[in-house]
GROMACS .gro file of C-alpha atoms in nm:
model
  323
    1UNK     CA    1  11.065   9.899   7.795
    2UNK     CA    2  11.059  10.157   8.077
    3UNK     CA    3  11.262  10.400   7.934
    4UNK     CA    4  11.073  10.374   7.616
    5UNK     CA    5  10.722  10.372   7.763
    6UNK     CA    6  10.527  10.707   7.675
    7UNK     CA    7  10.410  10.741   8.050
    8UNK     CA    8  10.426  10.519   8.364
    9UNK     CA    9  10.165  10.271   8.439
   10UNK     CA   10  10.037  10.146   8.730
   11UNK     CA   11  10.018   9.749   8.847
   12UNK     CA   12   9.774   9.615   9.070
   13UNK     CA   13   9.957   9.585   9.372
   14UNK     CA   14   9.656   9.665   9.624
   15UNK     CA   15   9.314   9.597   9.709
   16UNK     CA   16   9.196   9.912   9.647
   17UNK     CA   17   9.338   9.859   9.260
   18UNK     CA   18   9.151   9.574   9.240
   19UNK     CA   19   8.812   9.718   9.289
   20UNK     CA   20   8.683   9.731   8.972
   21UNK     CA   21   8.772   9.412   8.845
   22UNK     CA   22   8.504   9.157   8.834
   23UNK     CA   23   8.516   8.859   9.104
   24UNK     CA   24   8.538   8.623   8.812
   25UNK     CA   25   8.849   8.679   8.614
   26UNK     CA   26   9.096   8.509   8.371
   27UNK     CA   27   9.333   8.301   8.432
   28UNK     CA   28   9.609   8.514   8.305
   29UNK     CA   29   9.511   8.800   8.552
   30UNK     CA   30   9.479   8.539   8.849
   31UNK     CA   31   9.833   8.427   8.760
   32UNK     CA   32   9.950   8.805   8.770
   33UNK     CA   33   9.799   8.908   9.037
   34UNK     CA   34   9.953   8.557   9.223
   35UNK     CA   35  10.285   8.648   9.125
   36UNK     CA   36  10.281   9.037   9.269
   37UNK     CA   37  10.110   8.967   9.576
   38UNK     CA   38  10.348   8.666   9.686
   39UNK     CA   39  10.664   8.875   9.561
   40UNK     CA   40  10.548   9.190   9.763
   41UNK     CA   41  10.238   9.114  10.004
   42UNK     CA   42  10.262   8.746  10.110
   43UNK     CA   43  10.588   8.604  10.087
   44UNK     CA   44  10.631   8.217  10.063
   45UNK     CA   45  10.745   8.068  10.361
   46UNK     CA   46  10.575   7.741  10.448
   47UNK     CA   47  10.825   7.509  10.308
   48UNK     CA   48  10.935   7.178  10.437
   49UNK     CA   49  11.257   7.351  10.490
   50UNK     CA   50  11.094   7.557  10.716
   51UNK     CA   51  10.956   7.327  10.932
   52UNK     CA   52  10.600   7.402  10.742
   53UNK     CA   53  10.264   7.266  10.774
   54UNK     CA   54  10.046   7.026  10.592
   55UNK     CA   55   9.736   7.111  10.446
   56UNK     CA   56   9.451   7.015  10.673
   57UNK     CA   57   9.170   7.170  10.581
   58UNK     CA   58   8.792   7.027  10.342
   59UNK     CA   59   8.908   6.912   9.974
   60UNK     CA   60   8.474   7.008   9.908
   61UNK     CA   61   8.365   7.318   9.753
   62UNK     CA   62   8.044   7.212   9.662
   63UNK     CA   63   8.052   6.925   9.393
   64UNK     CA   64   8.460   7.043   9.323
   65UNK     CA   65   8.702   6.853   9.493
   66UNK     CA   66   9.028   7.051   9.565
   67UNK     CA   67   9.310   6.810   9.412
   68UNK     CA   68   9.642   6.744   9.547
   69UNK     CA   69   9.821   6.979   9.338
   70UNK     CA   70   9.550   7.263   9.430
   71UNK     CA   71   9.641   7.153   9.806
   72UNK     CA   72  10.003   7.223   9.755
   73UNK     CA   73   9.938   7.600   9.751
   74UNK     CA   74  10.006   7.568  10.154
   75UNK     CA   75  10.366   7.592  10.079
   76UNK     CA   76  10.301   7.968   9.978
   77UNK     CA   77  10.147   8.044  10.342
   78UNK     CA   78  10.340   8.337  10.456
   79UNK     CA   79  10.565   8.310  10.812
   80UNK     CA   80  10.831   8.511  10.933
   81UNK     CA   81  11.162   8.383  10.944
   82UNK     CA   82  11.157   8.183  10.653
   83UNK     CA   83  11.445   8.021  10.448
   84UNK     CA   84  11.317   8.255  10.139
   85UNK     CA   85  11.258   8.548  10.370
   86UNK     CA   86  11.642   8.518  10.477
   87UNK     CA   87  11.734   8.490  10.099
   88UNK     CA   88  11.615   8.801   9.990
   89UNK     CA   89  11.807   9.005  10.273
   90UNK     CA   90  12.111   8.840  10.179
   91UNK     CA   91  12.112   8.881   9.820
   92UNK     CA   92  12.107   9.222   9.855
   93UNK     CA   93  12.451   9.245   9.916
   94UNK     CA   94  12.498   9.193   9.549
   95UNK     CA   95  12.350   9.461   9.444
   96UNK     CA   96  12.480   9.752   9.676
   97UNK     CA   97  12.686   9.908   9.452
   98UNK     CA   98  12.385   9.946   9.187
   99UNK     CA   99  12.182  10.285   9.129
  100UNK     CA  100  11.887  10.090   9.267
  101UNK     CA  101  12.006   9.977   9.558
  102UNK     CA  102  11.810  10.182   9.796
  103UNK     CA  103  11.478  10.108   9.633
  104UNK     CA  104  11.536   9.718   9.657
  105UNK     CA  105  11.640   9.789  10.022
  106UNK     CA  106  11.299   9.919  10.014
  107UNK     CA  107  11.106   9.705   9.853
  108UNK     CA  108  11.278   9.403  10.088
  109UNK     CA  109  11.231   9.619  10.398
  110UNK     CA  110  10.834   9.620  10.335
  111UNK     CA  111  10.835   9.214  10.223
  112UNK     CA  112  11.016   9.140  10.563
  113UNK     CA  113  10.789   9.345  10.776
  114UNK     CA  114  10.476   9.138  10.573
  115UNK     CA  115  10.623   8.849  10.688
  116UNK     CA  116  10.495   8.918  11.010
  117UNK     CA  117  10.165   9.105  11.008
  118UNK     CA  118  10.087   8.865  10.702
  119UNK     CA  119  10.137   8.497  10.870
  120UNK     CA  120   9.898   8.263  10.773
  121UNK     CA  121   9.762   8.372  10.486
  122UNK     CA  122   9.870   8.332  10.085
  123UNK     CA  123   9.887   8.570   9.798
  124UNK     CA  124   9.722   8.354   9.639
  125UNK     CA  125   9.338   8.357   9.546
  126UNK     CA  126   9.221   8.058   9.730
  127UNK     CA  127   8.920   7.966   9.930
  128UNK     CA  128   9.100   7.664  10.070
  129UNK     CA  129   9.372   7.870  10.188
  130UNK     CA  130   9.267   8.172  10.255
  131UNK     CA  131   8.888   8.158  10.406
  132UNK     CA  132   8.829   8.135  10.756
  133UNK     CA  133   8.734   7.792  10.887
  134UNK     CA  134   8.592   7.925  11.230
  135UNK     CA  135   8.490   8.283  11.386
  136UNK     CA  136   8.796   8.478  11.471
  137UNK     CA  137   8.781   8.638  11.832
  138UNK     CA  138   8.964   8.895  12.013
  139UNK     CA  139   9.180   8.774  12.259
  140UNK     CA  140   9.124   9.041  12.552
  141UNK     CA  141   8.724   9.008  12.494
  142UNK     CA  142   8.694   8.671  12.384
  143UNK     CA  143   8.426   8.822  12.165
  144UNK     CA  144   8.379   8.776  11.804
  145UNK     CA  145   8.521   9.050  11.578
  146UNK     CA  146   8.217   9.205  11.440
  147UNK     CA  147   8.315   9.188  11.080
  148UNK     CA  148   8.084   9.305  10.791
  149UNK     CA  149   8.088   9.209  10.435
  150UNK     CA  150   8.118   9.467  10.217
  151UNK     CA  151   8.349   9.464   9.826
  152UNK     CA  152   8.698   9.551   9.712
  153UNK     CA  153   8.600   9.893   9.696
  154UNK     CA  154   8.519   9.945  10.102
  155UNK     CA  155   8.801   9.715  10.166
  156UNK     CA  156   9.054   9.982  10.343
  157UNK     CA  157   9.235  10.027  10.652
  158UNK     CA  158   9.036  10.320  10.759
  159UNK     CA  159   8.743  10.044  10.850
  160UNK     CA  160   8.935   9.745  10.920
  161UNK     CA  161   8.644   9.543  11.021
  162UNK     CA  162   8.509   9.552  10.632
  163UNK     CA  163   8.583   9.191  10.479
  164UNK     CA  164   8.563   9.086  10.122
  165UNK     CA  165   8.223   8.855  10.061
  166UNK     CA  166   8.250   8.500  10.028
  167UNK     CA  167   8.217   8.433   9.671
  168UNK     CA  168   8.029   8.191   9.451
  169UNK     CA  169   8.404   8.084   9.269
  170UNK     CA  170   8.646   7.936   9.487
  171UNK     CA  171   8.919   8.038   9.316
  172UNK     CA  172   8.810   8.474   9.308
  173UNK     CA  173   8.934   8.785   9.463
  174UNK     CA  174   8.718   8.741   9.721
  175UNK     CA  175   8.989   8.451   9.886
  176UNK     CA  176   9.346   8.694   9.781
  177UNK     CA  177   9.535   8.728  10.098
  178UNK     CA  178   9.347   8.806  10.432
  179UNK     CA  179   9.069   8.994  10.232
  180UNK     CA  180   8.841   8.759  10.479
  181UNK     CA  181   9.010   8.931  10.767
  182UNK     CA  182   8.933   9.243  10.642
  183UNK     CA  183   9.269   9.494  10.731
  184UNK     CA  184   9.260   9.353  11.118
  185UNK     CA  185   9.605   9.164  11.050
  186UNK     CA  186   9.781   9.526  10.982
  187UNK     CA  187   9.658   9.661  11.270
  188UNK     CA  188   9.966   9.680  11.508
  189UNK     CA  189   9.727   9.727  11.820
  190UNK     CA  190   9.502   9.379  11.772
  191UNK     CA  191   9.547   9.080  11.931
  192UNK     CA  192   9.312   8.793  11.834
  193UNK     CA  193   9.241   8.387  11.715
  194UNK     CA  194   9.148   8.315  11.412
  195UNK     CA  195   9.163   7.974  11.204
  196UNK     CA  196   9.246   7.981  10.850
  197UNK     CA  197   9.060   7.728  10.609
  198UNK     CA  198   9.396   7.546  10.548
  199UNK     CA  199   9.463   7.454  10.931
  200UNK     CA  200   9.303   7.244  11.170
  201UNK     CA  201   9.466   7.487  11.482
  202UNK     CA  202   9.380   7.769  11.563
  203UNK     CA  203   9.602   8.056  11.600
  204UNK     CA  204   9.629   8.354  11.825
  205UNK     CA  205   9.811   8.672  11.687
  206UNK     CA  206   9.964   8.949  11.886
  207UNK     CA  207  10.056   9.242  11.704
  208UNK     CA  208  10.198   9.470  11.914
  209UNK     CA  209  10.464   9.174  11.998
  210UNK     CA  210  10.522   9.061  11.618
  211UNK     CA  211  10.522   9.379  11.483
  212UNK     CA  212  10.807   9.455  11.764
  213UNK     CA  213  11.004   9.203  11.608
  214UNK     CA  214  10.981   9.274  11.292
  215UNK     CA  215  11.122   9.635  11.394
  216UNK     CA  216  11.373   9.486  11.515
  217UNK     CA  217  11.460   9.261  11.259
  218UNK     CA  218  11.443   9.484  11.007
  219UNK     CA  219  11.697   9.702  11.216
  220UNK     CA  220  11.949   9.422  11.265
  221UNK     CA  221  11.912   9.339  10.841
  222UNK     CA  222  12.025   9.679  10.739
  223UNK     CA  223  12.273   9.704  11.011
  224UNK     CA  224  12.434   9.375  10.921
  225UNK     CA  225  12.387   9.516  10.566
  226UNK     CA  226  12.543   9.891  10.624
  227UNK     CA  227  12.831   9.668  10.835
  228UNK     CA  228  12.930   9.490  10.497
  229UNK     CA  229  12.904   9.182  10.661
  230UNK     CA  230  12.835   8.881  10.442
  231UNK     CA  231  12.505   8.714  10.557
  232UNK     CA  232  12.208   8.800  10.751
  233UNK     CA  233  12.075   8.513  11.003
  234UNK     CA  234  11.672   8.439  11.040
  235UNK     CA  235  11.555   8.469  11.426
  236UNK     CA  236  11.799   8.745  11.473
  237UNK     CA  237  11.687   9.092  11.620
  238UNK     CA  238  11.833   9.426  11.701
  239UNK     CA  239  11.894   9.516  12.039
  240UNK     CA  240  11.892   9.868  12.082
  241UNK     CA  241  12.198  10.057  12.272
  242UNK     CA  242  12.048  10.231  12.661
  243UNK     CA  243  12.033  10.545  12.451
  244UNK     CA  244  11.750  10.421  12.263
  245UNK     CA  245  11.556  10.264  12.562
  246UNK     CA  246  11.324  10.543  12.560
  247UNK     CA  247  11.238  10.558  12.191
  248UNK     CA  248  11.172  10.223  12.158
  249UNK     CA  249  10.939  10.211  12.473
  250UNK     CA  250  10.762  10.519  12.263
  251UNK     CA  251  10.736  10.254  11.943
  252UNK     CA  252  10.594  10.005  12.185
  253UNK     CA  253  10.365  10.218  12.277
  254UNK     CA  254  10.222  10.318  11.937
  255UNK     CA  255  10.219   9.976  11.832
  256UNK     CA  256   9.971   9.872  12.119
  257UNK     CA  257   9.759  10.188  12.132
  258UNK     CA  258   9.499  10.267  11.859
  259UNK     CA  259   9.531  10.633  11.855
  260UNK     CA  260   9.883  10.539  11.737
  261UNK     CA  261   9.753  10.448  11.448
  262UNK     CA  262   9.472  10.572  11.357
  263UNK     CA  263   9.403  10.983  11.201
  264UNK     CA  264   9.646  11.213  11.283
  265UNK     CA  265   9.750  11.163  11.629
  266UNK     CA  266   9.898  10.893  11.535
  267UNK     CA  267  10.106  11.051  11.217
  268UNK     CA  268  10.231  11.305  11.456
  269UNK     CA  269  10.372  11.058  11.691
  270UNK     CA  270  10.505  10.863  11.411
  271UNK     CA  271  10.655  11.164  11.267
  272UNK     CA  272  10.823  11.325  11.580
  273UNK     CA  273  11.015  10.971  11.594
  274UNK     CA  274  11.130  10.978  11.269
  275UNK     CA  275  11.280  11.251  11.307
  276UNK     CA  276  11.462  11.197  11.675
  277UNK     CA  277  11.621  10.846  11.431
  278UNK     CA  278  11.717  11.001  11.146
  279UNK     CA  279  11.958  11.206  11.362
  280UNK     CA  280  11.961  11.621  11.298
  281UNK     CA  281  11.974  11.483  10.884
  282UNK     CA  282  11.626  11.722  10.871
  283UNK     CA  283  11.260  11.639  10.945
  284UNK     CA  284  11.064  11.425  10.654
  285UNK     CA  285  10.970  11.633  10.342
  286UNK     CA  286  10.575  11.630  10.285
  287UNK     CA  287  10.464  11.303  10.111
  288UNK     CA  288  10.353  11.361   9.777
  289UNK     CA  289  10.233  11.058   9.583
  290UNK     CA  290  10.232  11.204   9.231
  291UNK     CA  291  10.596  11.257   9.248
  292UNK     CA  292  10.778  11.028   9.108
  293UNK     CA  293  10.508  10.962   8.844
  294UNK     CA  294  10.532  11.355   8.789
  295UNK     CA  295  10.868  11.344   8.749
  296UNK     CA  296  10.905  11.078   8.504
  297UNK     CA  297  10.620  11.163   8.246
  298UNK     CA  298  10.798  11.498   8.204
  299UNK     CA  299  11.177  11.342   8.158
  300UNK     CA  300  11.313  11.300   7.818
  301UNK     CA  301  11.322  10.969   7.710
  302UNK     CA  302  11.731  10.960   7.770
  303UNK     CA  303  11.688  11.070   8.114
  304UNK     CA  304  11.404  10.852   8.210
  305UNK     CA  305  11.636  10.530   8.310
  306UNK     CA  306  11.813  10.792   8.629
  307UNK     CA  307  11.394  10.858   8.803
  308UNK     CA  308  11.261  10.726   9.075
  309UNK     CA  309  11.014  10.573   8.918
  310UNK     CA  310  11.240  10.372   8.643
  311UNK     CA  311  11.523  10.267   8.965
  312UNK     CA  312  11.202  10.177   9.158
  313UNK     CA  313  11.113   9.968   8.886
  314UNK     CA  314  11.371   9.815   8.816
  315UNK     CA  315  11.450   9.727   9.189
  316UNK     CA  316  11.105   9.541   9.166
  317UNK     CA  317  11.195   9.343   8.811
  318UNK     CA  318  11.449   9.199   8.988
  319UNK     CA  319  11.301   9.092   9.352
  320UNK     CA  320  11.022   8.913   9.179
  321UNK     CA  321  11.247   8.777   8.908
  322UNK     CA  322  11.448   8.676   9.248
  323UNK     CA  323  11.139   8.512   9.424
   0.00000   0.00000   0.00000
């Protein structure tokens, strides 16, 4: 179907895609949009094989009672080091001899580091899982975040504190993933509480710390990976040689400092590490998003199945088909 397609299209993967889609949708498009955002955004990881949590939270929207099988969407809470989260990195030793390869290491890469920054929320679109049941704070402060309801269209990490608005369906857009957070869960510098609508605890998130460990995690995947060796253990993380001391104090740094991420200081930082890891192989070549679509709506059709853009493809048939 790729190879035959007259140009690439785009899925809605992000929150920005989603913008001009009403907050009442079908069913059909609910179900899609559950089935990319758990594969990619919010992998499933509350399981009773992971030691995961009940749901606790009302079974009232309004007059509609949230039924048992509605509550069971708790098992799709994302949380790092999960039995599926494990599963992924390890099946990709099947595939390493495979033209794709790379862009399933990827596409797993990304998932794993989700696991982290996305704990405690679903891909789901939920209000019983994914709303807020109390005010989330920051930690240093102990003042509330000043959030601001805005739509799917302001929704973007350049103002984190712009939530989706709570919605008169319980089941919208408005409730998909930690839209109610606004972006403050991908901010590597925030530490804060917050209570999700499916827990009777609250929780207190520090970034800087998680999002450590997933770079370290990450690490020891692909180097058990590159090794050949034959699985990949949960709770495992790279430690880095005395070499690297000083780079990874620099990571730690970015992680808990906002001008490491935010504008252009921080891409500059980012980019002068890059380069010191990838070793004298040549500084990053500009990023150009168009690229691979470029490429591929110019290919004949017998060349399409060797792009980017088909491999990348591909790679993400089969992780979802996996999850």
């Amino acid at each position: 179907m790729l190879i035959r397609a007259p140009r690439p299209h785009r899925p809605s993967s992000r929150s920005s895609d989603l913008q001009k889609k009403n907050l009442f949708t079908s069913k059909s498009e609910l179900n899609e949009t559950r089935t990319i955002w758990t594969s990619f955004h919010f992998l499933p990881g509350n399981f009773p094989c992971d030691g995961g949590r009940p749901y606790e939270g009302k079974r009232k929207w309004l007059a509609r009672t949230i039924e048992p099988a509605e509550e069971r969407d708790v098992l799709l809470v994302c949380r790092p080091n999960s039995t599926l989260a494990t599963a992924v990195i390890n099946d990709l030793a099947v595939h390493r001899d495979e033209n794709y390869y790379l862009y399933l290491l990827g596409i797993r890469m990304h998932v794993l580091a989700d696991t982290w920054a996305h704990e405690g929320f679903s891909g789901t679109c939920n209000w019983w899982i994914n709303d807020l049941a109390s005010t989330p704070t920051w930690v240093k402060s102990n003042e509330p975040i000043g959030f601001k309801a805005g739509t799917l269209k302001k929704l973007t990490i350049s103002k984190p504190l712009i939530t989706t608005p709570a919605a008169p369906s319980c089941g919208s857009y408005s409730y998909l993933g930690h839209g109610r957070m606004g972006h403050v869960p991908d901010l590597p510098y925030a530490c804060y509480t917050y209570q999700p609508h499916w827990s009777q605890r609250e929780f207190e998130r520090n970034n800087p710390e998680a999002y450590m460990k997933a770079f370290r995690q990450m690490v020891e995947a692909m180097s058990v990976l590159r090794r050949g060796e034959s699985t990949f253990a949960c709770r495992t993380y790279w430690e880095e040689p005395s070499e690297r001391h000083g780079q990874m104090e620099e990571i730690a740094g970015i992680f808990g400092n906002r001008a490491g991420y935010d504008g252009s200081q921080g891409n500059r930082q980012w980019g002068h590490l890059v380069n010191q890891l990838r070793e004298g192989q040549g500084g990053l070549p500009p990023l150009d998003p168009e690229m691979w679509m470029s490429s591929a709506s110019t290919q004949a059709e017998s060349n399409r199945n060797k792009t980017s853009y088909y491999l990348f493809n591909k790679a993400a048939s089969i992780h979802t088909a996996f999850v």
